[in-house]
Amino acid sequence: MKKQIIRFIFNIIFLMLNAVVIAYAEPIVAEGAVPNETSKQAILNKMYAIYGADQVIDKIQVRTVSAPNGWSDSVAKIITSDLNKVKQGKLSIRSTQLELIGKVSNQSDIPQTTANLQNLVQAPYRLNIRLTVNQAEQKILDDTLKNRIIEFESGSVILAESGTKILDEMAVALSKVTGKKVKIIGHTDSSGDAAKNLTLSHERAAAVKNYLIGKNIPIKSLSIEGLGSNKPVADNTTSEGRKKNRRIEFEVL
């Protein structure tokens, strides 16, 4: 499950110009490089208006980058409330070429959201939109996890009591997801050695898998992946942010 932060909420990471905007989970992280302070504020102000200033983490840098005339205005135009409908989203911005990929809850949202966003784009900018309907099975898992953190003992792969309670609920939810394979994805914060974090995230995902197998979830329906600190959903410079980044996600394949 790719949290809409997973997949569970809507988290957007903006990598401006030659980077990417990824929607993962709350809060929304604005990240990348823009040519000037005016461009930065135009984008931030639009995000603040839509998502709320308390939900946006500003990590945008101002530095010398090449940008087409009117770039910041064109990018800011497509930051609208329509993006709230997109889960597991990814918005790529490369000069004048824009691409939005993601999932929506209802089939009827696709044509309207597509039309609304396309109407905001003018030449020479081009927007390619690829939206699909979110799986009902994914919603079952997302609604069960409810953006909660499956906790482990500090620095270990031993599940905390609170973590096993959540997994007991997830086992019930997974039993309803019949005929689908589910990937368990482990994440860490950025503290410590990156290679060790990658290993830890993989081992924690494996620990979750083993616990669920013990709850009679078929082993063949579960796979694991460890991403270490490579996909943060919050600011690693704060204790609260690091806590949110130490997480387990479930993705219906």
CSV table of C-alpha atoms in Angstrom, one decimal:
chain,number,residue,atom,x,y,z
A,1,MET,CA,0.0,0.0,0.0
A,2,LYS,CA,1.5,3.1,-0.9
A,3,LYS,CA,0.1,5.4,1.7
A,4,GLN,CA,-1.5,8.1,0.3
A,5,ILE,CA,1.2,9.4,2.5
A,6,ILE,CA,0.0,5.9,1.5
A,7,ARG,CA,-1.9,5.9,0.9
A,8,PHE,CA,-3.6,6.8,4.2
A,9,ILE,CA,-3.5,10.4,3.8
A,10,PHE,CA,-2.5,12.8,1.2
A,11,ASN,CA,1.1,13.8,1.4
A,12,ILE,CA,2.7,15.8,-1.5
A,13,ILE,CA,6.4,16.2,-2.0
A,14,PHE,CA,7.2,18.8,-4.5
A,15,LEU,CA,10.5,18.4,-6.3
A,16,MET,CA,10.4,21.5,-8.5
A,17,LEU,CA,11.6,21.9,-12.0
A,18,ASN,CA,13.6,18.7,-12.6
A,19,ALA,CA,12.0,16.8,-9.8
A,20,VAL,CA,8.9,15.3,-8.7
A,21,VAL,CA,5.8,15.8,-6.5
A,22,ILE,CA,4.9,12.7,-4.7
A,23,ALA,CA,1.7,12.3,-2.7
A,24,TYR,CA,2.2,10.0,0.2
A,25,ALA,CA,0.9,11.1,3.6
A,26,GLU,CA,0.3,14.1,5.8
A,27,PRO,CA,1.8,16.5,6.3
A,28,ILE,CA,2.5,17.9,2.9
A,29,VAL,CA,6.2,18.5,2.2
A,30,ALA,CA,7.1,21.1,-0.4
A,31,GLU,CA,10.6,20.3,-1.5
A,32,GLY,CA,12.9,21.2,-4.4
A,33,ALA,CA,14.5,24.3,-6.0
A,34,VAL,CA,12.9,27.4,-7.5
A,35,PRO,CA,14.6,30.4,-9.2
A,36,ASN,CA,13.5,33.1,-6.8
A,37,GLU,CA,11.7,34.0,-3.6
A,38,THR,CA,8.6,35.2,-5.5
A,39,SER,CA,8.2,31.7,-7.1
A,40,LYS,CA,8.6,30.0,-3.8
A,41,GLN,CA,6.0,32.2,-2.1
A,42,ALA,CA,3.5,31.8,-5.0
A,43,ILE,CA,3.7,28.0,-4.6
A,44,LEU,CA,3.6,28.0,-0.8
A,45,ASN,CA,0.7,30.5,-0.6
A,46,LYS,CA,-1.4,28.3,-2.9
A,47,MET,CA,-0.5,25.2,-0.8
A,48,TYR,CA,-1.3,27.0,2.4
A,49,ALA,CA,-4.7,28.1,1.0
A,50,ILE,CA,-5.6,24.5,0.0
A,51,TYR,CA,-4.1,22.3,2.7
A,52,GLY,CA,-3.6,24.7,5.6
A,53,ALA,CA,-0.3,26.3,6.7
A,54,ASP,CA,0.0,23.8,9.6
A,55,GLN,CA,-0.1,20.9,7.1
A,56,VAL,CA,2.7,22.2,4.8
A,57,ILE,CA,6.4,21.7,5.6
A,58,ASP,CA,8.5,24.2,3.6
A,59,LYS,CA,11.7,22.7,2.3
A,60,ILE,CA,11.8,24.6,-1.0
A,61,GLN,CA,15.2,26.1,-1.7
A,62,VAL,CA,15.9,29.3,-3.7
A,63,ARG,CA,18.9,29.0,-6.0
A,64,THR,CA,20.0,29.6,-9.5
A,65,VAL,CA,17.9,27.3,-11.8
A,66,SER,CA,16.7,27.7,-15.3
A,67,ALA,CA,12.9,28.2,-15.5
A,68,PRO,CA,10.6,29.2,-18.4
A,69,ASN,CA,8.9,32.6,-18.2
A,70,GLY,CA,5.8,32.4,-16.0
A,71,TRP,CA,6.8,29.0,-14.6
A,72,SER,CA,5.8,29.6,-11.0
A,73,ASP,CA,2.4,30.9,-12.0
A,74,SER,CA,1.8,28.0,-14.2
A,75,VAL,CA,2.8,25.5,-11.6
A,76,ALA,CA,0.8,27.3,-8.9
A,77,LYS,CA,-2.3,27.2,-11.1
A,78,ILE,CA,-2.6,23.4,-10.9
A,79,ILE,CA,-2.2,23.2,-7.1
A,80,THR,CA,-6.0,23.2,-6.6
A,81,SER,CA,-8.5,21.4,-4.4
A,82,ASP,CA,-8.8,18.8,-7.1
A,83,LEU,CA,-5.5,17.3,-6.0
A,84,ASN,CA,-7.2,16.3,-2.7
A,85,LYS,CA,-9.1,13.7,-4.7
A,86,VAL,CA,-5.9,12.0,-5.9
A,87,LYS,CA,-4.3,9.3,-3.7
A,88,GLN,CA,-1.0,7.6,-4.1
A,89,GLY,CA,-0.3,10.5,-6.5
A,90,LYS,CA,2.8,11.6,-8.2
A,91,LEU,CA,3.1,15.0,-10.0
A,92,SER,CA,6.2,15.3,-12.2
A,93,ILE,CA,7.3,18.8,-13.2
A,94,ARG,CA,10.0,19.0,-15.8
A,95,SER,CA,10.2,22.5,-17.4
A,96,THR,CA,7.0,22.8,-19.4
A,97,GLN,CA,6.1,19.1,-19.2
A,98,LEU,CA,3.8,18.1,-16.4
A,99,GLU,CA,2.5,14.6,-15.5
A,100,LEU,CA,0.0,13.6,-12.8
A,101,ILE,CA,-0.4,9.9,-11.9
A,102,GLY,CA,-2.6,8.6,-9.1
A,103,LYS,CA,-5.8,7.0,-7.9
A,104,VAL,CA,-9.2,8.4,-7.1
A,105,SER,CA,-12.0,6.9,-5.1
A,106,ASN,CA,-14.7,7.0,-7.8
A,107,GLN,CA,-14.7,6.4,-11.5
A,108,SER,CA,-16.8,9.6,-11.9
A,109,ASP,CA,-14.0,11.7,-10.4
A,110,ILE,CA,-11.6,10.9,-13.3
A,111,PRO,CA,-13.2,12.9,-16.2
A,112,GLN,CA,-14.1,15.9,-14.0
A,113,THR,CA,-10.7,16.1,-12.3
A,114,THR,CA,-8.9,15.7,-15.6
A,115,ALA,CA,-11.0,18.4,-17.3
A,116,ASN,CA,-10.6,20.8,-14.4
A,117,LEU,CA,-6.8,20.5,-14.4
A,118,GLN,CA,-6.4,20.5,-18.1
A,119,ASN,CA,-8.3,23.8,-18.3
A,120,LEU,CA,-5.7,25.4,-16.1
A,121,VAL,CA,-2.8,24.5,-18.4
A,122,GLN,CA,-1.9,26.8,-21.3
A,123,ALA,CA,0.7,26.4,-24.1
A,124,PRO,CA,3.6,25.8,-24.1
A,125,TYR,CA,2.8,23.8,-21.0
A,126,ARG,CA,1.5,20.3,-21.4
A,127,LEU,CA,-0.2,18.1,-18.7
A,128,ASN,CA,-0.5,14.4,-19.1
A,129,ILE,CA,-2.9,12.9,-16.6
A,130,ARG,CA,-3.2,9.2,-15.8
A,131,LEU,CA,-5.8,8.4,-13.1
A,132,THR,CA,-7.2,5.1,-12.1
A,133,VAL,CA,-9.8,4.0,-9.5
A,134,ASN,CA,-8.5,3.1,-6.1
A,135,GLN,CA,-9.0,-0.6,-5.3
A,136,ALA,CA,-11.7,-1.4,-2.8
A,137,GLU,CA,-9.3,-3.8,-1.1
A,138,GLN,CA,-6.8,-1.0,-0.6
A,139,LYS,CA,-9.5,1.1,1.1
A,140,ILE,CA,-10.2,-1.8,3.5
A,141,LEU,CA,-6.6,-1.8,4.7
A,142,ASP,CA,-6.3,2.0,4.7
A,143,ASP,CA,-9.4,2.4,6.8
A,144,THR,CA,-8.2,-0.3,9.3
A,145,LEU,CA,-4.8,1.2,9.7
A,146,LYS,CA,-6.2,4.7,10.0
A,147,ASN,CA,-2.8,6.2,9.7
A,148,ARG,CA,-1.6,4.7,12.9
A,149,ILE,CA,2.0,3.7,13.5
A,150,ILE,CA,2.9,0.0,14.1
A,151,GLU,CA,5.5,0.5,16.7
A,152,PHE,CA,8.5,-1.7,17.6
A,153,GLU,CA,10.9,-1.8,20.6
A,154,SER,CA,13.5,0.9,20.1
A,155,GLY,CA,16.1,0.0,17.5
A,156,SER,CA,14.8,-3.6,17.2
A,157,VAL,CA,12.5,-5.8,15.2
A,158,ILE,CA,10.5,-6.8,18.3
A,159,LEU,CA,6.9,-5.6,18.0
A,160,ALA,CA,5.6,-3.3,20.8
A,161,GLU,CA,2.3,-4.3,22.4
A,162,SER,CA,0.6,-1.4,20.7
A,163,GLY,CA,1.9,-2.7,17.4
A,164,THR,CA,0.6,-6.2,17.8
A,165,LYS,CA,-2.9,-4.8,18.7
A,166,ILE,CA,-3.0,-3.0,15.4
A,167,LEU,CA,-1.7,-6.0,13.5
A,168,ASP,CA,-4.5,-8.1,15.1
A,169,GLU,CA,-7.0,-5.7,13.4
A,170,MET,CA,-5.0,-5.8,10.2
A,171,ALA,CA,-5.2,-9.6,10.1
A,172,VAL,CA,-9.0,-9.3,10.2
A,173,ALA,CA,-8.9,-6.8,7.4
A,174,LEU,CA,-6.4,-8.9,5.3
A,175,SER,CA,-8.7,-11.9,5.6
A,176,LYS,CA,-11.3,-9.8,3.7
A,177,VAL,CA,-8.8,-9.1,0.9
A,178,THR,CA,-9.2,-12.4,-0.9
A,179,GLY,CA,-7.4,-13.3,-4.1
A,180,LYS,CA,-5.0,-10.3,-3.8
A,181,LYS,CA,-1.3,-10.1,-2.9
A,182,VAL,CA,-0.3,-7.5,-0.4
A,183,LYS,CA,3.2,-6.0,0.0
A,184,ILE,CA,4.3,-5.0,3.5
A,185,ILE,CA,6.7,-2.0,3.3
A,186,GLY,CA,9.0,-1.0,6.1
A,187,HIS,CA,10.3,2.6,6.6
A,188,THR,CA,12.6,4.2,9.1
A,189,ASP,CA,13.6,7.8,10.0
A,190,SER,CA,16.9,9.2,8.9
A,191,SER,CA,18.7,8.8,12.2
A,192,GLY,CA,21.9,6.7,12.1
A,193,ASP,CA,23.5,4.8,9.2
A,194,ALA,CA,21.5,4.6,6.0
A,195,ALA,CA,22.5,1.1,5.2
A,196,LYS,CA,21.6,-0.2,8.6
A,197,ASN,CA,18.2,1.6,8.4
A,198,LEU,CA,17.6,-0.1,5.1
A,199,THR,CA,18.3,-3.5,6.7
A,200,LEU,CA,16.2,-2.6,9.8
A,201,SER,CA,13.2,-1.6,7.6
A,202,HIS,CA,13.3,-4.9,5.8
A,203,GLU,CA,13.6,-6.9,9.0
A,204,ARG,CA,10.7,-5.1,10.5
A,205,ALA,CA,8.6,-5.7,7.4
A,206,ALA,CA,9.5,-9.4,7.8
A,207,ALA,CA,8.5,-9.4,11.5
A,208,VAL,CA,5.1,-8.0,10.5
A,209,LYS,CA,4.8,-10.7,7.8
A,210,ASN,CA,5.6,-13.4,10.3
A,211,TYR,CA,3.2,-12.1,12.9
A,212,LEU,CA,0.4,-12.1,10.3
A,213,ILE,CA,1.2,-15.6,9.1
A,214,GLY,CA,0.8,-16.6,12.7
A,215,LYS,CA,-2.7,-15.1,12.5
A,216,ASN,CA,-3.5,-17.4,9.6
A,217,ILE,CA,-2.9,-15.0,6.7
A,218,PRO,CA,-1.5,-17.2,3.8
A,219,ILE,CA,2.2,-16.8,3.3
A,220,LYS,CA,1.8,-16.7,-0.5
A,221,SER,CA,-0.3,-13.6,-0.3
A,222,LEU,CA,2.3,-11.5,1.5
A,223,SER,CA,5.6,-10.0,0.3
A,224,ILE,CA,7.9,-7.5,1.9
A,225,GLU,CA,10.1,-4.6,1.1
A,226,GLY,CA,12.4,-2.3,3.1
A,227,LEU,CA,12.9,1.2,2.0
A,228,GLY,CA,14.9,2.6,5.0
A,229,SER,CA,14.7,6.4,5.2
A,230,ASN,CA,14.2,6.9,1.4
A,231,LYS,CA,10.5,7.7,1.5
A,232,PRO,CA,9.8,10.1,4.4
A,233,VAL,CA,6.3,11.4,5.0
A,234,ALA,CA,7.3,14.0,7.5
A,235,ASP,CA,10.2,16.2,8.6
A,236,ASN,CA,13.1,14.2,10.0
A,237,THR,CA,14.4,17.2,12.0
A,238,THR,CA,11.6,16.9,14.6
A,239,SER,CA,10.8,14.1,17.0
A,240,GLU,CA,7.2,14.0,15.8
A,241,GLY,CA,8.3,13.9,12.2
A,242,ARG,CA,10.8,11.0,12.9
A,243,LYS,CA,8.0,9.1,14.6
A,244,LYS,CA,5.7,9.4,11.6
A,245,ASN,CA,8.5,8.2,9.3
A,246,ARG,CA,9.1,5.0,11.3
A,247,ARG,CA,6.1,3.2,9.8
A,248,ILE,CA,4.8,0.1,8.1
A,249,GLU,CA,2.6,0.3,5.0
A,250,PHE,CA,0.4,-2.2,3.3
A,251,GLU,CA,0.0,-2.1,-0.5
A,252,VAL,CA,-2.5,-4.2,-2.4
A,253,LEU,CA,-0.8,-5.3,-5.6
